[in-house]
Amino acid sequence: MASVTATATAIRRGTGRVRRSWLIVGTLVAWVLLWIPLRGHDTLPLPVAQLRPLHQRLNDLNVYIGNHRASSPFFTGFVNVIRSGIADLTTFLQSLISQPSYDRPVPVVGWLGVVALAVLVGYVLANLRMAVLAGVGFACFGLLGVWQESMDTLAATLAAVLICLLIGLPLGVWMGLSRAVERTLTPVLDFMQAMPTFVYLAPLTLFFLIGPASAVIATFVYAVPPVIRITAHGIRGVPESALESSRSLGATGWQSLRTVRLPMARRTIVLGINQTTMCALSMVTIAALIGAPGLGQVVVHALETLDVGTAFNAGLGIVIMAIVLDRVTTAASVRVEQGYRRGVGAAGLGGSLGGRLSRRAGRRLLLAGLGVLAVVAVYLSYTFVWAAVFPASDSGGLLGSGVVRGINAVDHWVQLHLNSVTDGIKNVASYGLINPLQSLIADSPWYLTCAVVVAICLAVAGPRTLPVTAICLALLIGSGVWQDAMVTLSATLLATVMVMVLGVVFGVWMGRSDRVDRVLRPVLDAAQVMPAFVYLVPFLGLFGTSRFTAIVAAVVFAAPVAVKLIADGVRGVPAEVVESAASSGSTAWQTIVKVQLPMARRALTLAANQGLIYVLSMVVVGGLVGGGALGYLVVAGFSQISLFGKGLAAGVAIVMLGILLDRITQGAARRGGARSGRSYWMGRTY
Amino acid sequence: MTGVTGDATLDVTGLWKVFGPKPDRVVGTPLAALSRAELRERTGCVAAVRDISFTVAANEVFVVMGLSGSGKSTLVRCLTRLIEPTAGSVRYDGDDIREADPRRLRELRRHRFAMVFQHFGLLPHRRVIDNIGYGLEVRGVRKDERYRRAGEVLDLVGLSGYADYFPDQLSGGMQQRVGLGRALAVDPEILFFDEPFSALDPLIRRDMQNEVIRLHHEVGKTMVFITHDLHEALRLGDRILIMRDGAMVQVGRPDEVVGAPADDYVRDFVADVPKSHVLTIRWVMRPVRADDPLDGPELGPDVVVRDAARLVLGASSPVRVVSGGQLLGLVDDDAILRVIVVDDERRGASRAVAAGVDTAEAGAGTAETAAVEG
Ligand SMILES: Nc1ncnc2c1ncn2[C@@H]1O[C@H](COP(=O)(O)OP(=O)(O)O)[C@@H](O)[C@H]1O
Ligand SMILES: [Mg+2]
């Protein structure tokens, strides 16, 4: 019955869709026809070193703010207080584990102490396996010769996570309790999450200068939404029956919160903390561009000097850090779920009382042992140089120098022998896809491109999206970097199309086969927690600096989320519908094309939306490896004072592109009967 | 509306609950006369409870019965203001609970009421003993006192030895024992039950009903018991209120409801009841005629037909129904047989269908009992 009505609506919607797709095709044909005579006219180009008046004014503003930083009450009383507070927190953490401090040549806790603490924390939060994982992972930082950088990254991540939790947890609880707060916060969080990673770096440096404070604040902005959202979700999701019974016994609101809501939402909240931690790590590495200390810096410098080996080595450090943090916090959420059972043991009725008791005593004993060990290790690492400075850290680490040399050798070999292959791929892609598309979009007169965007917006998303579209286009023109924005747009669109192709192929495959799903899903999950940075390195090694490298890295970064969304969409098609298609003699291909994909339409639009956001967030990162255009301008803005204003404008242009693409795809999703897809955060569904 | 003995503990008059936009405009206006469906069509409001009045005496078991959607849950929640009533009054020993401020309301809930829920509403992260002690904890009772009291209740509800279990390690019936224990632990004056056994298997349901009957004998509380199951209502209730579409259809003792259904709705309801188990001989006696022999044995009017059957059928003359020395009427073989034969026919028809189910349930029930005892 339900499926009959669904089909009816689908058919009704279908006719509208056909008309709309003709409109899109017509628009595109008209665009190409007009482009032929008009190409190269009114494209609003601007060479890198040249500035528009707006950029000059932004430079002046930067100078002006610089001059008043020490005198204006807004700065001395507010901005500087925040800045120094956050900087102090970060410096304090660094002085504990990474930087020479308190008149000592080494940090307070040396490597031995940190490794022992990592083991202890791993065990306290999770279990023995996680403790071992944490210990081995941390030891790897030293072996790779990036101990100090890793600890810097860890310190900055911890600082950001601390602030996120301090602000995010109460806010999340409040949002979970109050509909009004939820209504107020949701659009703010939506906005924060739709922002391409990065673009708030420039405005932040305007106020907070380049340095750890800006980096940590940027990380906070990026990482705090998940913990707020997921905490609120957990608090709200507590079953009404439990709350009602608590109320019926006369519990106050506070008592209900403490005894019912918080304990029952515990596991979800820890999952939120996991997500926030992973976001923070990702952003801390990227925020190296505005002075975040640590592994990100190494990667950035290595990318700038094309030292693939060093970049890979540091990237490996980031990957290990990501794995340790993710595994330990995920295991912690499971443990929290069972944590209140400590007295009884999760085995419950099955486990004998004696077994439970001995398990409990065993854990106590091990905990005490590890605690003593950690204290001893911390003391040793405080006192002795051998326990403070990782062995062979001067010569690049026991393994690190080998990794660097090995990867550079491989890179060399690739350059030498695979050159024809990689160049071939690159050239085919460049001449066959990238150049034509870029030429069409960036060499069209601005008014033609604007008209096309408006027409497509009307066709895809409907008139409601038109005002936002118009404003975004106007601001893009006003930013003075129109042509660069169009180059970036073409790369973004191309990457998104590739993401969608991958998404549909693998998503359908996963959606139709449990086995494939079981194999691929953990890989995708792992890929998603990796900080964006590390995706650049291998492709840089293969393809050198080029637009193609940046695009491929963006595709690889964005593909997992799209694949998972589409797989879930295909999986969500009711089994009876698929069976009825099969029973009426459809081939597998017909079932996919005529039943599963159309019914997963919502997931497809959602995947396109998320794919765009992810791709766009890689634009700036891609600027480091030859992505050019807006990404390059943003990066240049950080390093060259004369380009500050232009970089800022480029950042705004990225935001405008982001909003434009987000609104249009969201509008399309709405028309397809879909709700907003914000519940997908880093690909996990809540 | 007869048969109230003792003082009325709970006195409900003109209670309304209207869900939807601007509920106040319904009560006391012509809209109030509309049926539920019409009202929803006109205003978008649902009148879940419509003008309900009744009293409950101390130590009485008062059952509210009706089909699902008839407003029972809403009614029972209005009694403790878990749902805010729209109109009417709810008095406990004369105090209108609707006038209580939040603090006073909390005090009432902590000390005088307790409720048992259909879906148990247990806290999964707490052990059984902590679930049972929850009400005391909320009230601020010290830990050792709490555990002492919770331990007593644990024995009372037959869960000795399960103190350290977590709710999801128990079967449904045992979970509801925890729910019952949690309500009893605070030693309330009135216990409210919202379909507490609907989620349980039939045999376990029977066990739990016996449990309630036993507890009522032992601790003697006033109980308001919601159910959609007539058999449950008849087993437990001193009096029964039947609801339909939010309104009250009939209130009375079980034999009144079965013997004199107020309308076709109630008649349909009670059609399947084994009448010989419910009806008293008051309902089957006939007036004395001039030519009747008056040498038969004597019985009170409140003896159930089933219990009177042997005596009536064995006697050579009709049984005399006597109350306070006064002869009310006579019961002869014919009257008894009419009731019993009707029951038998009904049972014969349904037994064929139910046989398979019964054995399956019996198996489950044995396991359940074993688990509780073990
Ligand atoms: N919170 C609510 N909002 C709107 N309507 C409700 C609400 N709660 C119950 N109702 C409606 O009130 C009527 C009675 O519900 P309920 O008291 O749960 O019945 P019962 O417990 O007898 O099954 C139903 O029609 C139900 O849809
Ligand atoms: Mg109900």
Coordinates of N, CA and C in Angstrom, one line a residue, chain A residues 116-207:
Chain A
A116 N 54.3 5.5 28.5 CA 53.7 4.8 29.6 C 52.3 5.4 30.0
L117 N 52.2 6.7 29.9 CA 50.9 7.3 30.1 C 49.9 6.9 29.1
A118 N 50.3 6.8 27.8 CA 49.4 6.5 26.7 C 48.9 5.1 27.0
V119 N 49.8 4.2 27.4 CA 49.3 2.8 27.7 C 48.3 2.8 28.8
L120 N 48.6 3.6 29.9 CA 47.7 3.7 31.0 C 46.3 4.2 30.6
V121 N 46.4 5.3 29.9 CA 45.1 6.0 29.4 C 44.3 5.0 28.5
G122 N 45.1 4.3 27.6 CA 44.4 3.3 26.8 C 43.7 2.3 27.6
Y123 N 44.3 1.9 28.7 CA 43.7 0.8 29.5 C 42.5 1.4 30.3
V124 N 42.7 2.5 30.9 CA 41.6 3.1 31.7 C 40.4 3.4 30.8
L125 N 40.6 4.0 29.6 CA 39.5 4.3 28.8 C 38.9 3.1 28.1
A126 N 39.7 2.1 27.8 CA 39.2 1.0 26.9 C 39.7 -0.3 27.5
N127 N 40.6 -0.9 26.9 CA 41.0 -2.3 27.3 C 42.5 -2.5 27.0
L128 N 42.9 -3.7 27.3 CA 44.3 -4.0 27.2 C 44.8 -3.9 25.7
R129 N 43.9 -4.3 24.8 CA 44.3 -4.2 23.4 C 44.6 -2.8 23.0
M130 N 43.7 -1.9 23.4 CA 43.9 -0.5 23.1 C 45.1 0.1 23.8
A131 N 45.4 -0.4 25.0 CA 46.6 0.0 25.7 C 47.8 -0.3 24.9
V132 N 47.9 -1.5 24.4 CA 49.0 -1.9 23.6 C 49.1 -1.1 22.3
L133 N 47.9 -0.9 21.7 CA 47.9 -0.1 20.5 C 48.4 1.3 20.7
A134 N 48.0 1.9 21.8 CA 48.4 3.2 22.1 C 49.9 3.3 22.4
G135 N 50.4 2.3 23.2 CA 51.9 2.3 23.4 C 52.7 2.1 22.2
V136 N 52.3 1.1 21.3 CA 53.1 0.9 20.1 C 53.0 2.1 19.2
G137 N 51.8 2.7 19.1 CA 51.6 3.8 18.2 C 52.5 5.0 18.7
F138 N 52.5 5.2 20.0 CA 53.3 6.4 20.4 C 54.8 6.1 20.2
A139 N 55.2 4.8 20.5 CA 56.6 4.5 20.2 C 57.0 4.7 18.8
C140 N 56.0 4.5 17.9 CA 56.3 4.7 16.5 C 56.7 6.1 16.1
F141 N 56.0 7.1 16.9 CA 56.4 8.5 16.6 C 57.9 8.7 16.8
G142 N 58.4 8.1 17.9 CA 59.8 8.2 18.2 C 60.7 7.5 17.1
L143 N 60.2 6.3 16.8 CA 61.0 5.5 15.8 C 61.0 6.2 14.4
L144 N 59.9 6.9 14.1 CA 59.9 7.6 12.8 C 60.7 8.9 12.9
G145 N 61.2 9.3 14.1 CA 61.9 10.5 14.2 C 61.1 11.7 14.3
V146 N 59.8 11.6 14.6 CA 59.0 12.8 14.6 C 58.4 12.9 16.0
W147 N 59.1 12.5 17.0 CA 58.5 12.5 18.4 C 58.1 13.9 18.8
Q148 N 59.0 14.9 18.7 CA 58.6 16.2 19.2 C 57.4 16.8 18.4
E149 N 57.5 16.6 17.1 CA 56.4 17.1 16.2 C 55.1 16.5 16.6
S150 N 55.1 15.2 16.8 CA 53.9 14.4 17.2 C 53.3 15.0 18.5
M151 N 54.2 15.2 19.4 CA 53.7 15.7 20.7 C 53.2 17.1 20.6
D152 N 53.8 17.9 19.7 CA 53.2 19.2 19.4 C 51.8 19.1 18.9
T153 N 51.6 18.2 17.9 CA 50.3 18.0 17.3 C 49.3 17.5 18.4
L154 N 49.8 16.6 19.2 CA 49.0 16.0 20.3 C 48.6 17.2 21.3
A155 N 49.5 18.0 21.6 CA 49.2 19.1 22.6 C 48.2 20.0 22.0
A156 N 48.4 20.4 20.7 CA 47.4 21.3 20.1 C 46.1 20.7 20.0
T157 N 46.0 19.4 19.6 CA 44.8 18.7 19.5 C 44.1 18.6 20.9
L158 N 44.8 18.3 21.9 CA 44.3 18.2 23.2 C 43.7 19.5 23.7
A159 N 44.5 20.6 23.4 CA 44.0 21.9 23.8 C 42.6 22.2 23.2
A160 N 42.6 21.9 21.8 CA 41.4 22.2 21.1 C 40.2 21.3 21.6
V161 N 40.5 20.0 21.9 CA 39.4 19.1 22.3 C 38.9 19.6 23.7
L162 N 39.9 20.0 24.6 CA 39.5 20.4 25.9 C 38.5 21.6 25.8
I163 N 38.8 22.6 24.9 CA 38.0 23.7 24.8 C 36.6 23.3 24.2
C164 N 36.7 22.4 23.2 CA 35.5 21.9 22.6 C 34.5 21.3 23.6
L165 N 35.1 20.4 24.5 CA 34.3 19.7 25.5 C 33.8 20.7 26.5
L166 N 34.6 21.6 26.9 CA 34.2 22.6 27.9 C 33.0 23.4 27.5
I167 N 33.0 23.7 26.2 CA 31.9 24.5 25.7 C 30.8 23.6 25.1
G168 N 31.3 22.6 24.4 CA 30.3 21.8 23.6 C 29.4 20.9 24.4
L169 N 30.0 20.3 25.5 CA 29.1 19.3 26.3 C 28.0 20.0 26.9
P170 N 28.2 21.1 27.7 CA 27.0 21.8 28.3 C 26.1 22.3 27.2
L171 N 26.6 22.8 26.2 CA 25.8 23.4 25.1 C 24.9 22.2 24.5
G172 N 25.6 21.1 24.3 CA 24.9 19.9 23.7 C 23.8 19.5 24.7
V173 N 24.1 19.4 26.0 CA 23.0 19.0 26.9 C 21.9 20.0 26.9
W174 N 22.2 21.2 26.9 CA 21.1 22.3 26.8 C 20.3 22.1 25.6
M175 N 21.0 21.9 24.5 CA 20.3 21.8 23.2 C 19.4 20.6 23.2
G176 N 19.9 19.5 23.9 CA 19.1 18.3 24.0 C 17.8 18.5 24.9
L177 N 17.9 19.4 25.8 CA 16.8 19.6 26.7 C 15.8 20.6 26.2
S178 N 16.2 21.6 25.4 CA 15.4 22.7 25.0 C 15.2 22.8 23.5
R179 N 14.0 22.7 23.1 CA 13.7 22.8 21.7 C 14.1 24.2 21.1
A180 N 13.9 25.2 22.0 CA 14.2 26.6 21.5 C 15.7 26.7 21.3
V181 N 16.5 26.1 22.2 CA 17.9 26.2 22.0 C 18.3 25.4 20.7
E182 N 17.6 24.3 20.5 CA 17.9 23.5 19.3 C 17.6 24.3 18.1
R183 N 16.5 24.9 18.1 CA 16.1 25.7 16.9 C 17.1 26.8 16.6
T184 N 17.7 27.4 17.7 CA 18.6 28.5 17.5 C 20.0 28.0 17.0
L185 N 20.4 26.9 17.6 CA 21.8 26.4 17.3 C 21.9 25.7 16.0
T186 N 20.8 25.0 15.6 CA 20.9 24.2 14.4 C 21.4 24.9 13.2
P187 N 20.8 26.1 12.9 CA 21.4 26.7 11.7 C 22.8 27.2 11.8
V188 N 23.2 27.6 13.1 CA 24.6 28.0 13.3 C 25.5 26.8 13.0
L189 N 25.1 25.7 13.6 CA 26.0 24.5 13.4 C 26.0 24.1 11.9
D190 N 24.8 24.1 11.3 CA 24.8 23.8 9.8 C 25.8 24.7 9.1
F191 N 25.8 26.0 9.4 CA 26.7 26.9 8.8 C 28.1 26.5 9.0
M192 N 28.4 26.3 10.3 CA 29.8 25.9 10.6 C 30.3 24.7 9.9
Q193 N 29.4 23.7 9.7 CA 29.8 22.5 9.1 C 29.8 22.6 7.6
A194 N 29.0 23.5 7.0 CA 29.0 23.6 5.6 C 30.2 24.4 5.1
M195 N 30.8 25.2 6.0 CA 32.0 25.9 5.6 C 33.1 25.0 5.1
P196 N 33.7 25.2 4.0 CA 34.9 24.4 3.6 C 36.0 24.6 4.7
T197 N 36.6 23.5 5.1 CA 37.6 23.6 6.1 C 38.6 24.7 5.7
F198 N 38.9 25.6 6.6 CA 40.0 26.4 6.2 C 39.7 27.9 6.0
V199 N 38.5 28.2 5.5 CA 38.3 29.5 5.1 C 38.2 30.5 6.3
Y200 N 37.9 29.9 7.5 CA 38.0 30.8 8.6 C 39.4 31.0 9.1
L201 N 40.3 30.4 8.5 CA 41.7 30.6 8.9 C 42.1 32.1 8.7
A202 N 41.8 32.6 7.5 CA 42.3 34.0 7.2 C 41.6 35.0 8.2
P203 N 40.3 35.1 8.2 CA 39.8 36.1 9.2 C 40.3 35.9 10.6
L204 N 40.5 34.7 11.0 CA 41.0 34.5 12.4 C 42.3 35.1 12.6
T205 N 43.2 34.9 11.6 CA 44.5 35.5 11.7 C 44.5 37.0 11.8
L206 N 43.5 37.6 11.1 CA 43.3 39.0 11.2 C 43.2 39.5 12.7
F207 N 42.5 38.7 13.5 CA 42.3 39.1 14.9 C 43.3 38.4 15.8

